[in-house]
Tab-separated table of C-alpha atoms and ligand atoms in Angstrom:
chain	number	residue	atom	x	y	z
A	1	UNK	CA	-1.755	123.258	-12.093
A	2	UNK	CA	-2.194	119.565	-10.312
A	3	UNK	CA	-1.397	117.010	-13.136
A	4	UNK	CA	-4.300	115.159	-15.304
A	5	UNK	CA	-4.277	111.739	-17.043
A	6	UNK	CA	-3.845	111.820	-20.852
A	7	UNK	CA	-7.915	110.636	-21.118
A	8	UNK	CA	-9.237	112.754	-19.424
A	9	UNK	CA	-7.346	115.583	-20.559
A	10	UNK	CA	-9.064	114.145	-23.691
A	11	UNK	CA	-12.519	113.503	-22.721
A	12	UNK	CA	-12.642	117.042	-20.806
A	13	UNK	CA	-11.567	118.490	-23.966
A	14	UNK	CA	-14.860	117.168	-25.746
A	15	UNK	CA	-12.473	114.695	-27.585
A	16	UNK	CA	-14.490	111.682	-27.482
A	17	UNK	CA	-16.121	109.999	-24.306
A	18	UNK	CA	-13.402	108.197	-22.175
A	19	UNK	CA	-13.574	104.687	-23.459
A	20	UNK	CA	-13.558	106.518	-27.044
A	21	UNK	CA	-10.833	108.419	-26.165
A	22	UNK	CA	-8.559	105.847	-24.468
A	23	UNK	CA	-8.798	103.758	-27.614
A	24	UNK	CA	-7.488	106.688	-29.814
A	25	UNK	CA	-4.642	106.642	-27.391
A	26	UNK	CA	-3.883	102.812	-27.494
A	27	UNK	CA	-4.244	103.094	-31.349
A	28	UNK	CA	-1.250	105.438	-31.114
A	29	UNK	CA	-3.324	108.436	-32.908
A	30	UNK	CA	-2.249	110.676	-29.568
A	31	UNK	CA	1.687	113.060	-29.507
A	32	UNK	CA	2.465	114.406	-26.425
A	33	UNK	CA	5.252	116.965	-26.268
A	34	UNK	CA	6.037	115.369	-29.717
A	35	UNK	CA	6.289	111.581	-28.637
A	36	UNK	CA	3.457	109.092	-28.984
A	37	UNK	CA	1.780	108.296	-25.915
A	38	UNK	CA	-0.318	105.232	-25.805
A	39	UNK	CA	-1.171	104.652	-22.084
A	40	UNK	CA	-4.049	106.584	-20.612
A	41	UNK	CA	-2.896	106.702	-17.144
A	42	UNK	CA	0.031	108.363	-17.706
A	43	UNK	CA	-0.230	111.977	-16.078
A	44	UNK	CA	1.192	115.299	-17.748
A	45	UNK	CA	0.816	119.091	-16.127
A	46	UNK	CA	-2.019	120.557	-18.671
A	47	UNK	CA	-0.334	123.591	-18.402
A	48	UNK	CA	3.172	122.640	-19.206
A	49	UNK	CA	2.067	119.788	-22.425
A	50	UNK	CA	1.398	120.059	-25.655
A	51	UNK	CA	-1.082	117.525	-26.826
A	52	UNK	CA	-1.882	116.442	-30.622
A	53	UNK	CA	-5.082	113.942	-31.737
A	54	UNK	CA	-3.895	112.992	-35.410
A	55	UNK	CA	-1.517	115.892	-35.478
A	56	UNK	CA	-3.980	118.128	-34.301
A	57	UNK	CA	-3.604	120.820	-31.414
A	58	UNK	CA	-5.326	120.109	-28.569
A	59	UNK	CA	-5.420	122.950	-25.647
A	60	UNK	CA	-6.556	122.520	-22.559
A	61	UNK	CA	-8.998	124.798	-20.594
A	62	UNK	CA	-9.081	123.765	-17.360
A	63	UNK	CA	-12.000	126.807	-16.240
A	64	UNK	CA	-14.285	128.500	-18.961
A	65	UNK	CA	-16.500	131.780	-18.036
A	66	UNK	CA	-18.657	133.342	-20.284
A	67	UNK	CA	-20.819	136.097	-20.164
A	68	UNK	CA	-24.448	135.763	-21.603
A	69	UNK	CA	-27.113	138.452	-22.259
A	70	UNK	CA	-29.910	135.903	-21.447
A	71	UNK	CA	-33.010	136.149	-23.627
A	72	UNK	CA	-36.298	135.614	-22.446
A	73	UNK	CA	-38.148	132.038	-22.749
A	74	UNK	CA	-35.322	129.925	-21.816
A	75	UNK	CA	-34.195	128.494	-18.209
A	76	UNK	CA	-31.203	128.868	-16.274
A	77	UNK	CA	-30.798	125.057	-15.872
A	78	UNK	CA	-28.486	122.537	-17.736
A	79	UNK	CA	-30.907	120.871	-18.872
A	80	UNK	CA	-34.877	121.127	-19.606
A	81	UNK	CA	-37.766	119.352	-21.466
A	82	UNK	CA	-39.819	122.363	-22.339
A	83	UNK	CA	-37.545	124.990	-22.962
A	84	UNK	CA	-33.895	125.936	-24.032
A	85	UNK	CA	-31.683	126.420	-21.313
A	86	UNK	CA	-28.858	129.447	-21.381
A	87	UNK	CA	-26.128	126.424	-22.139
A	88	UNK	CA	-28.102	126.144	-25.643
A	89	UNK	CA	-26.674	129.719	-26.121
A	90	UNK	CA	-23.618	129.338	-25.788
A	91	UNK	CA	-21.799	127.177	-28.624
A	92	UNK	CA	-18.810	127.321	-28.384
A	93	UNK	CA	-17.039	126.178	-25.717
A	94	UNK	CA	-13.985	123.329	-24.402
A	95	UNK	CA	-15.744	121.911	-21.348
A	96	UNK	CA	-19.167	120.087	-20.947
A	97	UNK	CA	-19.350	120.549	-17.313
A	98	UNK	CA	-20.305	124.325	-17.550
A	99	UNK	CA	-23.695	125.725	-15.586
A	100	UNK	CA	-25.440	128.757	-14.623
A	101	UNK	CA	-24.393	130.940	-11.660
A	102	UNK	CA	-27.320	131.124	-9.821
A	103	UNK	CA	-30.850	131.691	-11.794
A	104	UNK	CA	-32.864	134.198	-13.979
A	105	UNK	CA	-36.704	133.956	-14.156
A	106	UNK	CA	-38.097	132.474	-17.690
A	107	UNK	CA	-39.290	135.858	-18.627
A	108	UNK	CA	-35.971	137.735	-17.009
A	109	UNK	CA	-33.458	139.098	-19.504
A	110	UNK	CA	-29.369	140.048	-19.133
A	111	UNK	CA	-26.551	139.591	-17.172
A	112	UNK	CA	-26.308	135.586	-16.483
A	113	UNK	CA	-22.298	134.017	-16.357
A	114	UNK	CA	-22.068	130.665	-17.369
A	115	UNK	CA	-18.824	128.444	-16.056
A	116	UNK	CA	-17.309	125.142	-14.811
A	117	UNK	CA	-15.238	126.963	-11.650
A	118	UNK	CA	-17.804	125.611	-8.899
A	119	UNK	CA	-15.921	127.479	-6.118
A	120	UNK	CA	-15.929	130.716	-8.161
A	121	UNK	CA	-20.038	129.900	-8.190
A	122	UNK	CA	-20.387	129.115	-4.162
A	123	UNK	CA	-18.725	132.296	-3.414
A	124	UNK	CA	-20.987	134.523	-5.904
A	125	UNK	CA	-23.814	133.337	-4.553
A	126	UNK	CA	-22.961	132.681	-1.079
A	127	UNK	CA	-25.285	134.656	1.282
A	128	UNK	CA	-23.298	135.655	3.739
A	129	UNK	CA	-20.608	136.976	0.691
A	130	UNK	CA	-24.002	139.849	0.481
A	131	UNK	CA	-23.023	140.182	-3.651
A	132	UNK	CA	-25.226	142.829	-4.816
A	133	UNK	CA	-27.227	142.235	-8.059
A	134	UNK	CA	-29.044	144.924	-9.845
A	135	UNK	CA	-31.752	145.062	-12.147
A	136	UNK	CA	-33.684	147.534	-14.406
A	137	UNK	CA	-37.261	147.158	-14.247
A	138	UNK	CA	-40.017	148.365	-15.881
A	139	UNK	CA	-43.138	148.818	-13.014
A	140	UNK	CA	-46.988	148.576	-13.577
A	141	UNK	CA	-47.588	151.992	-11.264
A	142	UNK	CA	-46.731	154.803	-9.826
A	143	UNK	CA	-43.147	153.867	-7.892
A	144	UNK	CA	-42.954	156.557	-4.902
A	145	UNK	CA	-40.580	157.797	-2.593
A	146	UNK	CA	-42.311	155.349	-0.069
A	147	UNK	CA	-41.569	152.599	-1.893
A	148	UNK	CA	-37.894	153.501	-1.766
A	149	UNK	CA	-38.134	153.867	1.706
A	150	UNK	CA	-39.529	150.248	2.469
A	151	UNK	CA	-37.625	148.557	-0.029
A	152	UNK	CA	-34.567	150.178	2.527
A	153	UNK	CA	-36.127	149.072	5.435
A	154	UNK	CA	-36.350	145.245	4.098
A	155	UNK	CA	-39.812	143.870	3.136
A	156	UNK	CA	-41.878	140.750	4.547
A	157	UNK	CA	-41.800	138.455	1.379
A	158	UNK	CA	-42.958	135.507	3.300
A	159	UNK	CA	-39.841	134.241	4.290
A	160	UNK	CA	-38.323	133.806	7.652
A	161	UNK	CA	-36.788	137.071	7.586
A	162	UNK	CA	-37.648	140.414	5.942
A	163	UNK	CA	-35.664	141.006	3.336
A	164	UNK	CA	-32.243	142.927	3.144
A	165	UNK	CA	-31.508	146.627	2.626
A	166	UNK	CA	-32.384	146.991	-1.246
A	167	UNK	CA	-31.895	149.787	-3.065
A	168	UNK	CA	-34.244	150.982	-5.518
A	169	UNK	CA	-33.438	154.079	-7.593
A	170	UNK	CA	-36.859	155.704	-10.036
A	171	UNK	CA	-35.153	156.388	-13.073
A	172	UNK	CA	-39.207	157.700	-14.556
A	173	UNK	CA	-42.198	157.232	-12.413
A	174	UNK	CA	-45.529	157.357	-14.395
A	175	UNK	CA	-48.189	154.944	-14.945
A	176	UNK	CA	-45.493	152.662	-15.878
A	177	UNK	CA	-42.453	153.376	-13.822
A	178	UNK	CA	-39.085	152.455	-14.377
A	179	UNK	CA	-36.515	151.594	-12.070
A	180	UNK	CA	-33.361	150.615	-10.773
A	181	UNK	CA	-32.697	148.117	-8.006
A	182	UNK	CA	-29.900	146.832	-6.084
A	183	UNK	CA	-30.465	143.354	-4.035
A	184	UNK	CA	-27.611	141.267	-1.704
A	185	UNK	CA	-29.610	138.355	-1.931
A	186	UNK	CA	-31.113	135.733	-4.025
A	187	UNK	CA	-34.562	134.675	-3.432
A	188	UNK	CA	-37.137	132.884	-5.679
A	189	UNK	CA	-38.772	135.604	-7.493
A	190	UNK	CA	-37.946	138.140	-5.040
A	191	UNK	CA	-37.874	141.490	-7.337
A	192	UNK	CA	-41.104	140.077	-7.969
A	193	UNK	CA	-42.269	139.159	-5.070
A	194	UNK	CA	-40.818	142.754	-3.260
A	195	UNK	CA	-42.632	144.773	-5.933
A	196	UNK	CA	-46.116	142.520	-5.108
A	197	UNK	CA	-45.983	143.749	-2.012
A	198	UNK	CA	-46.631	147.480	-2.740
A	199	UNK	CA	-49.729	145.820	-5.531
A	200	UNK	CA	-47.160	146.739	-8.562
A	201	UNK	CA	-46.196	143.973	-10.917
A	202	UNK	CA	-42.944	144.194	-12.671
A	203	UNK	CA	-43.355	144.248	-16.182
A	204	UNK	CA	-39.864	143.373	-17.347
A	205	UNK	CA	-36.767	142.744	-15.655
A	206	UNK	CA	-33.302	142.714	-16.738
A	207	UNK	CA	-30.237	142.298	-14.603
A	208	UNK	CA	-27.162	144.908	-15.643
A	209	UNK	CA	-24.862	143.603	-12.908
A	210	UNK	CA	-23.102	140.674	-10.541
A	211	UNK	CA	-21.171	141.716	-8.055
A	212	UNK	CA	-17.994	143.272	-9.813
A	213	UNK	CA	-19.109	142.148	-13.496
A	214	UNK	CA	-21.439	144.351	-15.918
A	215	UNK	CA	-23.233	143.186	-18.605
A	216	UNK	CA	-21.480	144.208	-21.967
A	217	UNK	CA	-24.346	146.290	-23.414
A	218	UNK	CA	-22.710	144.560	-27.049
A	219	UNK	CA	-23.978	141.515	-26.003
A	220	UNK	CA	-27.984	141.857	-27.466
A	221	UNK	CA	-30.291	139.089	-25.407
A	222	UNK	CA	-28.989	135.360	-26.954
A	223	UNK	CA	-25.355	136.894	-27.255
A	224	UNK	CA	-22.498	136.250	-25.098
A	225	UNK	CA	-18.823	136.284	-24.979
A	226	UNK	CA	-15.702	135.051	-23.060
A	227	UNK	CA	-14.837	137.125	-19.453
A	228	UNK	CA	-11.611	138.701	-19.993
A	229	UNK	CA	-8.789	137.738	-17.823
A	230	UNK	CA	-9.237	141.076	-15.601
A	231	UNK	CA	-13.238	140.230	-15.041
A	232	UNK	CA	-12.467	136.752	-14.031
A	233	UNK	CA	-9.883	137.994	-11.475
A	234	UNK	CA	-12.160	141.251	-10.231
A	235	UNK	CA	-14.880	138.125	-9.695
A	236	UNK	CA	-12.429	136.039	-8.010
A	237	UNK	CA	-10.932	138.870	-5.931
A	238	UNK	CA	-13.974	140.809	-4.611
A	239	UNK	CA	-16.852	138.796	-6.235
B	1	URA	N1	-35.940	138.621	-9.051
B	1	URA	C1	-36.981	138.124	-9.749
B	1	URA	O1	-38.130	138.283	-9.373
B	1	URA	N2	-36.695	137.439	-10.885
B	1	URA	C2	-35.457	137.269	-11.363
B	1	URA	O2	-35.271	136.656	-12.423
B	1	URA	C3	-34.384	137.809	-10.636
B	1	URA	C4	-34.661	138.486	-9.471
C-alpha cells in the first residue's frame, strides 16, 4: 500500500477533522509503532504501522464494502433533504467517503453495496462491462410467453437504443404475476419502464443480485453486513 501522512491516516479514520486531528498530534497524544509522533507530515505504510490516539488502537481501512438489503422509502444518494439515504443504514463503519454503487428506486427493495473503492464502482456499473442485475418482481397482469419473447428481443423505452437482451423468467403468472428478470444495463426506471410497455405496472421490485454478489437472504430490508474477503475479490475479478 502507497504511504499516508499521520493526519490523514487520522482524519480518514473518523478521528477528528484534520485541523482537529493535527493538533492531537502536536499535543503529543499520537504513538506510532510505539514512539510519539508529533509532526503530521510525516508518512508511514498504513499497512505496515501501528497507530495509538491516547493509547488507543487505531486500524486503518483503507476500502470498506458492505452489503445492504435496502428498505423501501429511502434514496440511494449520500445525502437527501426528504428522505434517509442507504448511508443512514449503515452505522458502523471507518471511512466517511463511502456511497452507493449505482441506484435503487425509492420504492425498490434489496441488494444495494455500499463502498469507498471508486474504481471497484466504475467497473460495476460500466456499460460496456454488460454486469447483469436481477430482480424479483411482483406484476399487475397476466406476464405471457410474449412478453418473454420481447423483453429478449430488447424493448423501445424511449431511449436512443432499444434496450438489451433481458431475461425475464414467470416464476407464477395470474392476475398478479411474479417474475424474475435479468438486465445488463442500468437505466432510469427501466424494469419499470420495460414492464410499461406491455400496460403492466410492477408492483414491487427487489434486486437478488450484482454481477457476482447475491443478496444474503439474512440480511431483512434495513440490514446489512461487511462483504467477505472472497465477495470483494469475485467483484473485483469478474464483477
Ligand atoms: N429498474 C427500476 O425500474 N427500478 C429500480 O429500482 C431498478 C431497476
Amino acid at each position: 500500500m502507497s504511504l499516508i501522512r499521520l493526519d490523514k491516516y487520522l482524519a480518514d479514520m473518523q478521528v477528528g477533522t484534520r485541523s482537529e486531528v493535527k493538533k492531537m498530534i502536536r499535543a503529543g497524544k499520537v504513538q506510532v509503532n510505539g514512539h510519539s509522533c508529533q509532526n503530521p507530515d510525516e508518512k508511514f505504510d498504513p499497512d505496515q504501522t501501528e497507530v495509538l490516539v491516547d493509547h488507543v488502537k487505531v486500524g486503518y481501512a483503507a476500502y470498506e464494502y458492505f452489503m445492504l438489503n435496502k428498505p423501501k422509502g429511502c434514496v440511494s444518494a449520500t445525502e437527501d433533504h426528504r428522505y434517509p439515504t442507504v448511508l443512514d443504514y449503515i452505522t458502523d463503519h471507518k471511512r466517511k467517503d463511502l456511497f452507493p454503487v449505482g441506484r435503487l428506486d425509492l420504492d425498490t427493495e434489496g441488494l444495494l453495496l455500499i463502498t469507498n473503492d471508486g474504481e471497484l464502482a466504475h467497473d460495476l456499473l460500466s456499460p460496456s462491462k454488460h454486469i447483469p442485475k436481477t430482480y424479483e418482481a411482483m406484476i399487475d397482469g397476466i406476464v405471457t410467453e410474449d412478453d418473454v419473447a420481447l423483453f429478449a428481443q430488447g424493448m423501445d423505452i424511449g431511449e436512443k437504443k432499444l434496450t438489451k437482451p433481458a431475461k425475464l423468467v414467470i416464476l407464477k403468472s395470474n392476475v398478479i404475476s411474479h417474475v424474475q428478470i435479468t438486465i445488463c444495463e442500468g437505466k432510469f426506471h427501466q424494469i419499470k419502464r420495460m414492464f410499461d410497455v406491455v400496460h403492466k405496472p410492477v408492483l414491487e421490485l427487489k434486486r437478488l443480485s450484482m454481477g457476482s454478489l447475491t443478496l444474503d437472504e439474512s440480511l431483512s430490508p434495513g440490514e446489512y453486513r461487511a462483504l467477505t474477503k472472497e465477495e470483494i475479490s469475485y467483484l473485483r475479478q469478474r464483477g
